[in-house]
Amino acid sequence: MISFDDPTWWRSAVVYQVYPRSFADADGDGIGDVRGIIERLDHLASLHVDAIWISPWYPSPLADGGYDVSDYRDIHPDFGTLADADELVARAHDLGIRVLIDLVPNHSSDQHPWFQQALAAAPGSRERNRYVFRDGRGENGDQPPTNWGSLFGGSAWQRVTEADGRPGQWYLHMFAPEQPDWNWDNPEVVQEFDDILRFWFDRGIDGFRIDVADSLFVHRGWVDTPVDQLTGFGTYQKFEGHPLWDQPELEHLQKRWRAIADEYAGTALGPRIFVSEAYLPLQRLVRHVRPGRLHSSFNFEFLQSEWDADSLRHVIDTSLAAHAGVGAPTTWVLNNHDVIRSVSRYGKPVSGRRFRATAGDGVSDDPHWQERMAASPTDVALGRRRAAAAALLMLALPGGAYIYQGEELGLDEVEDLPDDSLQDPIWVRSQHTVRGRDGCRVPLPWSGTHAPFGFGSAGHDPWLPQPGRWATLTAERQDADPASTLNLYRTLLALRHELPALGEGTAGISWDAAPAGVLSFTREPGFRCVVNLSDAPYPLPGGRTLAASCPLDEGMLPADAAVWLSA
Ligand code: BGC
């Protein structure tokens, strides 16, 4: 439990991501809900998490799993009501667990009333100016205003039919066409989001994860991007100077939001916080967490690194140095609802990107690494060993960390979902060539020996089918097994509260001399973490074992394993 008196709680916190559709299903309709989260708060408390972050729970037509919001001030009826949300926040706080929710400021749903008004209104109107509408190019305006590509594939522009029935203007959508981009140059939009922040802060929400926080503003030169620029999820290139990403205007907006969060300093919950989702090279990422801007930003280079000692060490060293340079803690993460689960990634011959201390941003790989990774076969048993070891590494590093629901159960990616069950818009927009992100969003297995494992009920299957092999991975079964992944996570998170060396701590890390493939570091006072990414067992230095990712033989750390020691 964290102290609610400590305004710096987030600098060391472990935050658990809840994807509400797939977390827990209280009413048995096959779809997770807020009451399900309330009923499983004991699971979260027993894990010793400091906070939860709930992915979008707002009313939404679900064109992109809820990241297409049609009302920013309510709860999706599938999930419950605002009263349920208030009850969840109150009960979580009683247990010492803070609650963050998702802010989706880059785009709304096309069903949002303001977008519907924009469609009905004329070009140049106040209603249209809340979104990014432009005339098309070409004689009849039938070419998109620029060649910009959507992250989900295809053009980032969609043409509308005007009130008189003729083809008309185009609107910008960096994601699906059902997700029109807001016009952040419009003060009305700025004011609306100020109000949305206050609406939830006033209800006791402790902070926001900001979706695609490096987007929002668009460069008004309306210049084409280089023609060879890749589009599509995973291969999108956010080169420096890209007209859609990381625009200088973000600084002012971030400071404005920070000031709103800081207005709550005098309240019982204290100042509120932000964590930004921005897949940017490290040196650009840390600008967003400079003093007075956002509190924290996910370190995705750590998540993306391949299972390789040199690559991980490079990411760790550069991340710690870059964040120290701006006075922010590093925010580590290995999983979320957009990426292949670490258990499956690390079981693949292509397990991520290769980071190296070379020229430029330190990355040496080809832009198609995610496609190669998705296509490569998975050794789940190997991946599960490595993912447990990676958890010991992540949770020993200075700063905060995020874990994604099911990570604590060692769940693997469901890579063989039937085609007709896939819901991710990427599947359709890629003409059924990229399967998308549903495989990490399959509902959690809670109990019992066969699907639906306590999620859904007779006649109400979970919204994505669970694999039968998860029978050995249910929370119920792992609770009773002292050697389970669940109990390992409980131990690690409890130790973070007990040991002063962990979390942000007072000292950084100091690397020990170790052979190639072994990462060993100490943190004061009295803590050591050793991770063996080599093929050979590694003789452990002395010290009491605090936690281990697998059983240890006679003072040896096996391959693909990690240990925490008192030093
Ligand atoms: C979210 C994705 C979502 C996208 C568009 C993100 O980065 O995490 O799940 O599809 O933003 O909102």
Coordinates of C-alpha atoms and ligand atoms in Angstrom, one line a residue:
M1 CA 0.0 0.0 0.0
I2 CA 1.2 3.5 -0.8
S3 CA 0.8 6.5 1.4
F4 CA -1.8 8.9 0.2
D5 CA 0.2 11.6 1.9
D6 CA 3.1 11.2 -0.5
P7 CA 2.7 13.4 -3.6
T8 CA 5.7 11.6 -5.2
W9 CA 4.0 8.1 -5.0
W10 CA 4.1 7.7 -8.8
R11 CA 7.9 7.8 -9.0
S12 CA 8.2 4.3 -7.6
A13 CA 4.7 2.9 -8.2
V14 CA 3.7 -0.4 -9.8
V15 CA 0.6 0.3 -11.8
Y16 CA -1.6 -2.6 -13.0
Q17 CA -3.4 -2.1 -16.4
V18 CA -7.0 -3.2 -16.5
Y19 CA -8.5 -3.8 -20.0
P20 CA -12.1 -3.7 -18.8
R21 CA -13.6 -5.8 -21.5
S22 CA -11.4 -8.7 -20.6
F23 CA -10.6 -8.3 -16.9
A24 CA -13.6 -9.7 -14.9
D25 CA -17.2 -10.3 -15.8
A26 CA -19.6 -9.9 -12.8
D27 CA -22.9 -10.2 -14.7
G28 CA -21.9 -13.2 -16.8
D29 CA -22.6 -11.7 -20.2
G30 CA -19.2 -12.6 -21.6
I31 CA -18.0 -9.0 -21.4
G32 CA -16.0 -7.6 -18.5
D33 CA -17.5 -4.8 -16.4
V34 CA -16.8 -2.3 -13.6
R35 CA -18.5 -4.5 -11.0
G36 CA -16.1 -7.3 -12.1
I37 CA -13.2 -5.0 -11.2
I38 CA -14.8 -4.2 -7.8
E39 CA -15.2 -7.9 -7.1
R40 CA -11.6 -8.6 -8.0
L41 CA -10.0 -5.8 -6.0
D42 CA -8.9 -8.5 -3.5
H43 CA -6.8 -10.0 -6.3
L44 CA -5.1 -6.6 -7.0
A45 CA -4.6 -6.0 -3.3
S46 CA -3.0 -9.4 -2.8
L47 CA -0.6 -8.5 -5.6
H48 CA 0.4 -5.3 -3.7
V49 CA -0.1 -3.0 -6.8
D50 CA 0.0 0.7 -6.0
A51 CA -2.5 1.7 -8.6
I52 CA -4.6 0.5 -11.5
W53 CA -4.9 2.1 -14.9
I54 CA -8.2 1.3 -16.6
S55 CA -8.2 1.4 -20.4
P56 CA -11.2 3.4 -21.9
W57 CA -14.5 2.6 -20.1
Y58 CA -16.5 5.3 -21.9
P59 CA -19.5 4.9 -24.2
S60 CA -18.2 3.9 -27.6
P61 CA -19.3 2.1 -30.7
L62 CA -16.1 0.0 -30.3
A63 CA -14.6 0.6 -33.7
D64 CA -11.2 0.4 -31.9
G65 CA -11.8 -1.4 -28.6
G66 CA -13.1 1.8 -26.9
Y67 CA -10.4 4.1 -28.1
D68 CA -13.2 5.7 -30.1
V69 CA -15.0 7.7 -27.4
S70 CA -18.5 9.0 -28.0
D71 CA -19.0 10.5 -24.5
Y72 CA -16.0 11.4 -22.4
R73 CA -18.1 11.9 -19.2
D74 CA -19.9 8.5 -18.8
I75 CA -19.4 4.8 -18.6
H76 CA -20.1 2.3 -21.4
P77 CA -23.4 0.6 -20.6
D78 CA -21.7 -2.8 -21.2
F79 CA -19.4 -1.9 -18.2
G80 CA -21.9 -0.3 -15.8
T81 CA -22.7 3.2 -14.6
L82 CA -21.0 6.2 -13.2
A83 CA -22.3 5.1 -9.8
D84 CA -20.4 1.8 -10.3
A85 CA -17.3 3.8 -11.3
D86 CA -17.6 6.0 -8.1
E87 CA -17.9 2.8 -6.0
L88 CA -14.8 1.3 -7.6
V89 CA -12.7 4.4 -6.9
A90 CA -13.9 4.6 -3.3
R91 CA -13.3 0.9 -2.7
A92 CA -9.9 0.9 -4.4
H93 CA -8.8 3.9 -2.3
D94 CA -10.0 2.1 0.9
L95 CA -7.5 -0.6 -0.1
G96 CA -4.7 1.9 -0.8
I97 CA -4.9 1.5 -4.5
R98 CA -5.0 4.6 -6.7
V99 CA -7.0 4.7 -9.9
L100 CA -5.9 6.1 -13.3
I101 CA -8.0 6.2 -16.4
D102 CA -7.4 6.7 -20.1
L103 CA -7.7 10.1 -21.8
V104 CA -8.1 9.8 -25.5
P105 CA -7.4 13.3 -26.8
N106 CA -6.2 12.8 -30.3
H107 CA -9.5 11.7 -31.7
S108 CA -13.1 11.0 -30.8
S109 CA -15.6 8.5 -32.2
D110 CA -17.3 9.4 -35.4
Q111 CA -20.5 9.0 -33.3
H112 CA -19.5 11.8 -30.9
P113 CA -22.2 14.5 -31.0
W114 CA -19.7 17.1 -32.0
F115 CA -18.5 15.1 -35.0
Q116 CA -22.1 14.4 -36.0
Q117 CA -22.7 18.2 -35.8
A118 CA -19.6 18.7 -37.9
L119 CA -20.9 16.4 -40.6
A120 CA -24.2 18.2 -40.7
A121 CA -22.7 21.7 -40.8
A122 CA -21.1 23.5 -43.8
P123 CA -17.4 23.7 -44.6
G124 CA -15.8 26.5 -42.7
S125 CA -18.4 26.4 -39.9
R126 CA -17.6 26.5 -36.1
E127 CA -18.8 22.8 -35.9
R128 CA -16.3 21.7 -38.6
N129 CA -13.5 23.6 -37.0
R130 CA -13.5 21.3 -34.0
Y131 CA -12.0 18.6 -36.2
V132 CA -9.5 18.7 -39.1
F133 CA -11.5 19.2 -42.3
R134 CA -9.8 20.2 -45.5
D135 CA -10.7 20.5 -49.2
G136 CA -9.3 17.7 -51.3
R137 CA -6.7 18.2 -54.0
G138 CA -7.3 17.8 -57.7
E139 CA -9.8 19.4 -60.0
N140 CA -12.8 18.1 -58.2
G141 CA -11.2 17.8 -54.8
D142 CA -11.3 14.1 -55.1
Q143 CA -7.7 13.5 -54.0
P144 CA -6.9 13.5 -50.3
P145 CA -5.4 16.9 -49.0
T146 CA -2.1 15.2 -48.4
N147 CA -0.5 11.7 -48.8
W148 CA -0.5 11.1 -45.0
G149 CA -1.1 7.5 -44.0
S150 CA -3.2 6.1 -41.1
L151 CA -1.5 4.0 -38.5
F152 CA -4.0 1.3 -39.1
G153 CA -3.2 1.3 -42.9
G154 CA -4.5 3.2 -45.9
S155 CA -5.0 7.0 -46.1
A156 CA -5.4 9.2 -43.1
W157 CA -8.1 11.1 -44.9
Q158 CA -11.8 10.2 -45.4
R159 CA -14.1 12.2 -47.7
V160 CA -17.6 13.2 -46.5
T161 CA -20.8 13.6 -48.3
E162 CA -22.1 17.2 -47.9
A163 CA -25.7 18.1 -46.9
D164 CA -26.6 18.6 -50.6
G165 CA -25.6 15.0 -51.3
R166 CA -22.4 15.9 -53.2
P167 CA -18.9 14.6 -52.3
G168 CA -17.3 17.2 -50.1
Q169 CA -14.4 17.8 -47.8
W170 CA -12.0 15.4 -46.2
Y171 CA -11.4 14.8 -42.5
L172 CA -8.2 13.6 -40.9
H173 CA -8.1 10.3 -39.0
M174 CA -4.7 9.1 -37.9
F175 CA -6.3 5.8 -36.9
A176 CA -9.5 4.3 -38.2
P177 CA -12.0 6.4 -40.2
E178 CA -14.3 6.0 -37.2
Q179 CA -11.8 8.0 -35.1
P180 CA -11.7 11.6 -36.5
D181 CA -8.9 13.7 -35.1
W182 CA -9.7 16.7 -32.9
N183 CA -8.4 20.1 -34.0
W184 CA -6.1 21.1 -31.2
D185 CA -5.6 24.6 -32.6
N186 CA -9.2 25.3 -31.6
P187 CA -9.5 26.8 -28.1
E188 CA -13.0 25.2 -27.8
V189 CA -11.4 21.8 -28.0
V190 CA -8.7 22.8 -25.4
Q191 CA -11.4 24.1 -23.0
E192 CA -13.5 20.9 -23.5
F193 CA -10.6 18.7 -22.4
D194 CA -9.8 21.0 -19.5
D195 CA -13.3 20.3 -18.4
I196 CA -13.1 16.6 -18.9
L197 CA -9.9 16.4 -16.8
R198 CA -11.7 18.3 -14.0
F199 CA -14.8 16.2 -14.3
W200 CA -12.9 13.0 -13.5
F201 CA -10.4 14.6 -11.0
D202 CA -13.4 15.9 -9.1
R203 CA -14.7 12.3 -8.9
G204 CA -11.5 11.1 -7.2
I205 CA -9.5 9.8 -10.2
D206 CA -5.8 10.0 -9.4
G207 CA -4.5 10.5 -12.9
F208 CA -4.6 9.8 -16.6
R209 CA -2.8 7.7 -19.1
I210 CA -2.7 9.9 -22.2
D211 CA -3.4 8.0 -25.4
V212 CA -1.1 8.8 -28.3
A213 CA 0.3 11.8 -26.3
D214 CA 2.8 12.7 -28.9
S215 CA 0.2 13.4 -31.6
L216 CA -2.7 15.9 -31.2
F217 CA -1.2 18.9 -33.1
V218 CA -0.7 18.7 -36.9
H219 CA 1.8 20.8 -38.8
R220 CA -0.2 23.4 -40.7
G221 CA 2.0 23.4 -43.8
W222 CA 0.0 20.5 -45.2
V223 CA 3.1 19.0 -46.7
D224 CA 3.3 15.5 -48.0
T225 CA 5.5 13.0 -46.1
P226 CA 8.3 11.3 -48.1
V227 CA 6.6 8.8 -50.5
D228 CA 8.6 5.8 -49.1
Q229 CA 7.3 6.4 -45.6
L230 CA 5.8 3.2 -44.3
T231 CA 2.3 3.3 -42.8
G232 CA 0.4 0.8 -40.8
F233 CA 0.7 -0.3 -37.2
G234 CA 4.3 -1.2 -36.2
T235 CA 6.0 0.1 -39.4
Y236 CA 5.0 3.7 -39.1
Q237 CA 8.0 6.0 -39.1
K238 CA 7.9 9.0 -36.8
F239 CA 10.9 10.7 -38.3
E240 CA 12.0 14.0 -36.8
G241 CA 10.0 16.8 -38.4
H242 CA 7.0 14.5 -39.3
P243 CA 3.9 16.7 -39.7
L244 CA 1.7 14.6 -37.5
W245 CA 3.9 13.8 -34.5
D246 CA 5.7 15.5 -31.7
Q247 CA 4.9 19.1 -32.7
P248 CA 6.3 22.0 -30.5
E249 CA 2.8 23.1 -29.5
L250 CA 2.6 20.0 -27.2
E251 CA 4.7 21.7 -24.6
H252 CA 2.2 24.4 -23.9
L253 CA -0.7 22.0 -23.7
Q254 CA 1.2 19.6 -21.4
K255 CA 2.0 22.5 -19.1
R256 CA -1.6 23.5 -19.1
W257 CA -2.7 20.0 -18.1
R258 CA 0.0 19.8 -15.5
A259 CA -1.2 23.0 -13.9
I260 CA -4.7 21.5 -13.7
A261 CA -3.4 18.3 -12.0
D262 CA -1.4 20.5 -9.6
E263 CA -4.5 22.5 -8.6
Y264 CA -5.5 19.4 -6.6
A265 CA -2.5 19.7 -4.3
G266 CA -4.6 20.8 -1.4
T267 CA -7.1 17.9 -1.6
A268 CA -7.1 14.6 0.2
L269 CA -5.7 12.7 -2.8
G270 CA -3.1 15.3 -3.5
P271 CA -1.9 16.4 -7.0
R272 CA -3.0 14.2 -9.8
I273 CA -0.7 12.6 -12.4
F274 CA -0.2 11.8 -16.0
V275 CA 1.6 9.0 -17.8
S276 CA 2.1 9.5 -21.5
E277 CA 1.9 6.9 -24.2
A278 CA 4.4 8.0 -26.9
Y279 CA 6.4 5.7 -29.0
L280 CA 9.3 8.0 -29.6
P281 CA 13.1 7.7 -29.6
L282 CA 14.3 8.2 -26.0
Q283 CA 16.0 11.6 -26.5
R284 CA 12.7 13.0 -27.9
L285 CA 10.6 11.1 -25.3
V286 CA 12.2 12.7 -22.3
R287 CA 11.5 16.2 -23.4
H288 CA 7.8 15.5 -22.6
V289 CA 8.7 14.7 -18.9
R290 CA 10.8 17.8 -18.3
P291 CA 9.9 19.8 -15.2
G292 CA 6.4 21.4 -15.4
R293 CA 5.3 19.0 -18.2
L294 CA 4.0 15.4 -17.8
H295 CA 5.0 13.3 -14.9
S296 CA 6.0 10.1 -16.7
S297 CA 6.1 8.4 -20.0
F298 CA 6.2 4.7 -20.8
N299 CA 9.7 3.5 -21.8
F300 CA 8.8 1.4 -24.9
E301 CA 12.4 0.8 -25.9
F302 CA 12.6 -1.6 -22.9
L303 CA 9.5 -3.4 -24.1
Q304 CA 10.7 -3.5 -27.7
S305 CA 14.2 -4.8 -26.9
E306 CA 15.0 -8.3 -28.0
W307 CA 16.0 -10.9 -25.3
D308 CA 19.7 -10.1 -25.5
A309 CA 21.9 -8.8 -22.7
D310 CA 23.7 -6.1 -24.7
S311 CA 20.5 -4.7 -26.1
L312 CA 18.8 -4.6 -22.8
R313 CA 21.8 -3.1 -21.0
H314 CA 22.1 -0.4 -23.7
V315 CA 18.4 0.5 -23.2
I316 CA 18.7 0.5 -19.5
D317 CA 21.8 2.7 -19.4
T318 CA 20.5 5.2 -22.0
S319 CA 17.1 5.3 -20.4
L320 CA 18.4 6.0 -16.9
A321 CA 20.8 8.7 -18.2
A322 CA 18.2 10.4 -20.4
H323 CA 15.6 10.5 -17.6
A324 CA 18.1 11.6 -15.0
G325 CA 19.0 14.5 -17.3
V326 CA 15.4 15.9 -16.9
G327 CA 14.8 14.8 -13.3
A328 CA 12.1 12.3 -14.1
P329 CA 12.0 8.6 -13.1
T330 CA 12.0 6.0 -15.8
T331 CA 8.7 4.1 -16.3
W332 CA 9.3 0.5 -17.2
V333 CA 6.8 -1.7 -19.1
L334 CA 6.9 -5.1 -20.7
N335 CA 3.3 -5.6 -21.8
N336 CA 0.1 -3.7 -22.7
H337 CA -3.0 -4.3 -24.8
D338 CA -1.3 -3.3 -28.0
V339 CA 1.7 -5.7 -28.1
I340 CA 2.4 -9.5 -28.2
R341 CA 2.6 -10.7 -24.6
S342 CA 6.1 -11.0 -23.3
V343 CA 5.7 -14.8 -22.7
S344 CA 5.2 -15.3 -26.4
R345 CA 7.7 -12.6 -27.6
Y346 CA 10.6 -14.0 -25.7
G347 CA 9.8 -17.5 -27.0
K348 CA 10.4 -16.4 -30.5
P349 CA 13.6 -16.4 -32.5
V350 CA 12.9 -12.8 -33.4
S351 CA 12.0 -11.5 -29.9
G352 CA 12.2 -7.7 -30.5
R353 CA 14.4 -4.9 -31.8
R354 CA 18.2 -4.9 -31.4
F355 CA 19.4 -1.8 -29.6
R356 CA 23.1 -1.1 -29.7
A357 CA 25.5 1.7 -28.8
T358 CA 25.9 2.8 -32.4
A359 CA 25.5 6.1 -34.2
G360 CA 22.1 7.8 -34.2
D361 CA 19.4 6.7 -31.8
G362 CA 21.2 3.4 -31.0
V363 CA 18.8 1.3 -32.9
S364 CA 20.0 -1.1 -35.6
D365 CA 17.2 -3.1 -37.1
D366 CA 14.9 -3.1 -40.1
P367 CA 11.5 -1.4 -39.9
H368 CA 9.7 -4.7 -40.4
W369 CA 10.9 -6.3 -37.2
Q370 CA 7.3 -6.4 -35.7
E371 CA 6.0 -8.3 -38.8
R372 CA 9.0 -10.7 -38.6
M373 CA 8.4 -11.2 -34.9
A374 CA 4.7 -11.9 -35.4
A375 CA 5.4 -14.4 -38.1
S376 CA 8.1 -16.3 -36.2
P377 CA 7.2 -19.5 -34.2
T378 CA 6.8 -19.5 -30.5
D379 CA 8.3 -21.7 -27.8
V380 CA 5.9 -20.8 -25.0
A381 CA 7.7 -22.8 -22.3
L382 CA 11.0 -20.9 -23.1
G383 CA 9.2 -17.6 -23.4
R384 CA 7.5 -18.1 -20.0
R385 CA 10.9 -18.7 -18.3
R386 CA 12.3 -15.6 -19.9
A387 CA 9.3 -13.4 -19.2
A388 CA 9.5 -14.3 -15.5
A389 CA 13.2 -13.4 -15.6
A390 CA 12.4 -10.2 -17.4
A391 CA 9.9 -9.3 -14.6
L392 CA 12.7 -9.6 -12.0
L393 CA 14.9 -7.3 -14.2
M394 CA 12.2 -4.7 -14.7
L395 CA 11.0 -4.6 -11.1
A396 CA 14.6 -4.2 -9.8
L397 CA 15.3 -1.1 -12.0
P398 CA 15.0 2.4 -10.6
G399 CA 11.6 4.1 -11.2
G400 CA 8.0 3.0 -11.7
A401 CA 6.6 0.1 -13.6
Y402 CA 3.4 -1.0 -15.3
I403 CA 2.1 -4.5 -15.6
Y404 CA -0.7 -5.6 -17.8
Q405 CA -3.5 -7.9 -16.7
G406 CA -2.6 -11.5 -17.1
E407 CA 1.1 -10.8 -17.0
E408 CA 1.0 -11.9 -13.3
L409 CA -0.5 -15.2 -14.5
G410 CA 2.2 -15.7 -17.1
L411 CA -0.4 -15.7 -19.9
D412 CA 0.8 -16.2 -23.4
E413 CA -0.5 -14.5 -26.6
V414 CA -3.4 -16.3 -28.2
E415 CA -1.9 -16.4 -31.6
D416 CA -4.5 -18.9 -33.1
L417 CA -7.7 -17.0 -32.5
P418 CA -10.2 -18.0 -35.2
D419 CA -10.3 -15.4 -38.1
D420 CA -14.0 -14.8 -37.5
S421 CA -13.5 -13.8 -33.9
L422 CA -11.0 -11.0 -34.6
Q423 CA -12.2 -7.5 -33.7
D424 CA -9.1 -5.3 -34.1
P425 CA -9.7 -2.8 -37.0
I426 CA -6.1 -3.5 -38.1
W427 CA -7.3 -6.9 -39.4
V428 CA -9.9 -5.4 -41.7
R429 CA -7.8 -2.4 -42.7
S430 CA -4.8 -4.5 -43.6
Q431 CA -7.1 -6.6 -46.0
H432 CA -6.7 -9.5 -43.6
T433 CA -2.9 -9.6 -43.7
V434 CA -2.1 -8.3 -40.2
R435 CA -4.0 -10.2 -37.4
G436 CA -3.8 -7.3 -35.0
R437 CA -3.9 -7.1 -31.2
D438 CA -6.7 -9.3 -30.1
G439 CA -4.4 -12.1 -29.0
C440 CA -3.3 -10.1 -25.9
R441 CA -6.9 -9.1 -25.1
V442 CA -8.5 -12.5 -24.4
P443 CA -10.5 -12.5 -21.2
L444 CA -8.6 -13.6 -18.1
P445 CA -8.9 -17.2 -16.7
W446 CA -10.0 -16.9 -13.1
S447 CA -11.1 -20.3 -12.0
G448 CA -12.3 -23.8 -12.9
T449 CA -10.8 -26.4 -15.3
H450 CA -12.2 -25.4 -18.6
A451 CA -13.2 -22.3 -20.5
P452 CA -14.7 -19.8 -19.8
F453 CA -12.8 -20.0 -16.5
G454 CA -15.1 -17.9 -14.5
F455 CA -15.7 -15.3 -17.2
G456 CA -19.1 -15.4 -18.9
S457 CA -21.8 -18.0 -18.2
A458 CA -23.8 -20.7 -20.0
G459 CA -24.8 -19.4 -23.3
H460 CA -22.6 -16.3 -22.9
D461 CA -19.2 -17.1 -24.1
P462 CA -16.4 -14.6 -23.5
W463 CA -16.2 -12.0 -26.2
L464 CA -12.9 -13.5 -27.4
P465 CA -12.5 -17.3 -27.0
Q466 CA -10.0 -18.5 -24.3
P467 CA -7.6 -21.4 -25.1
G468 CA -8.2 -24.6 -23.1
R469 CA -4.5 -24.7 -22.2
W470 CA -5.1 -21.9 -19.8
A471 CA -6.6 -24.4 -17.4
T472 CA -3.2 -24.6 -15.6
L473 CA -2.9 -20.8 -15.4
T474 CA -6.1 -19.7 -13.7
A475 CA -5.8 -17.3 -10.8
E476 CA -7.5 -19.9 -8.5
R477 CA -5.0 -22.6 -9.4
Q478 CA -1.9 -20.3 -9.1
D479 CA -3.1 -18.9 -5.8
A480 CA -2.7 -22.4 -4.3
D481 CA 0.7 -23.0 -5.9
P482 CA 3.6 -21.4 -4.0
A483 CA 5.8 -21.7 -7.1
S484 CA 3.3 -20.0 -9.5
T485 CA 3.9 -16.9 -11.5
L486 CA 1.2 -15.2 -9.5
N487 CA 2.9 -15.9 -6.3
L488 CA 6.2 -14.8 -7.8
Y489 CA 4.7 -11.4 -8.7
R490 CA 3.2 -11.1 -5.2
T491 CA 6.6 -11.6 -3.7
L492 CA 8.3 -9.2 -6.0
L493 CA 5.8 -6.4 -5.5
A494 CA 5.8 -6.9 -1.7
L495 CA 9.6 -6.7 -1.7
R496 CA 9.5 -3.4 -3.5
H497 CA 7.6 -2.0 -0.5
E498 CA 9.9 -3.6 2.0
L499 CA 13.4 -2.9 0.5
P500 CA 14.5 0.7 0.5
A501 CA 16.9 0.0 -2.5
L502 CA 13.9 -0.7 -4.8
G503 CA 11.5 1.6 -6.6
E504 CA 13.1 5.0 -7.4
G505 CA 15.4 4.5 -4.4
T506 CA 18.1 6.8 -3.4
A507 CA 20.8 5.3 -5.6
G508 CA 21.0 4.2 -9.2
I509 CA 22.4 0.9 -10.4
S510 CA 26.0 -0.2 -10.4
W511 CA 26.9 -2.9 -12.9
D512 CA 28.9 -5.8 -11.6
A513 CA 31.6 -7.5 -13.7
A514 CA 30.0 -10.4 -15.4
P515 CA 30.5 -12.7 -18.4
A516 CA 28.9 -12.0 -21.7
G517 CA 25.2 -12.6 -21.6
V518 CA 24.9 -12.0 -17.8
L519 CA 23.4 -8.8 -16.4
S520 CA 24.3 -8.3 -12.8
F521 CA 23.9 -5.0 -10.9
T522 CA 23.7 -3.8 -7.3
R523 CA 21.6 -1.1 -5.7
E524 CA 22.3 0.4 -2.3
P525 CA 21.4 -0.5 0.3
G526 CA 22.2 -4.2 0.0
F527 CA 20.4 -5.4 -3.1
R528 CA 21.6 -7.3 -6.2
C529 CA 19.8 -8.5 -9.3
V530 CA 21.4 -11.1 -11.6
V531 CA 19.8 -12.1 -15.0
N532 CA 21.3 -14.9 -17.0
L533 CA 20.6 -14.5 -20.7
S534 CA 23.5 -16.7 -21.7
D535 CA 23.3 -20.5 -22.6
A536 CA 25.3 -21.6 -19.6
P537 CA 24.5 -21.7 -15.9
Y538 CA 26.1 -18.9 -13.9
P539 CA 27.6 -19.3 -10.5
L540 CA 25.9 -17.0 -8.1
P541 CA 27.7 -14.6 -5.9
G542 CA 27.0 -14.9 -2.2
G543 CA 23.9 -13.3 -0.6
R544 CA 20.5 -14.5 0.6
T545 CA 18.0 -15.3 -2.1
L546 CA 15.1 -12.9 -1.9
A547 CA 13.3 -14.1 -5.0
A548 CA 14.1 -16.2 -8.1
S549 CA 12.3 -16.7 -11.4
C550 CA 12.7 -20.5 -11.2
P551 CA 14.2 -23.0 -8.8
L552 CA 18.0 -22.6 -8.4
D553 CA 20.4 -25.6 -8.4
E554 CA 23.3 -25.5 -5.9
G555 CA 24.1 -21.8 -6.1
M556 CA 23.9 -21.8 -9.9
L557 CA 21.6 -19.5 -11.9
P558 CA 20.3 -21.5 -14.9
A559 CA 20.0 -20.0 -18.4
D560 CA 17.1 -17.7 -18.9
A561 CA 16.6 -17.1 -15.2
A562 CA 17.0 -14.2 -12.8
V563 CA 17.4 -13.8 -9.0
W564 CA 17.2 -11.1 -6.4
L565 CA 19.8 -11.3 -3.7
S566 CA 20.7 -9.4 -0.6
A567 CA 24.1 -8.0 -1.2
Ligands
BGC1 C1 -3.9 2.7 -27.9 C2 -4.4 1.8 -29.0 C3 -5.3 2.5 -29.9 C4 -4.7 3.8 -30.4 C5 -5.7 4.7 -31.0 C6 -3.1 3.6 -28.8 O1 -1.9 3.8 -28.8 O2 -3.1 2.1 -26.9 O3 -5.0 0.6 -28.4 O4 -5.7 1.7 -30.9 O5 -4.0 4.5 -29.5 O6 -6.4 5.3 -30.0

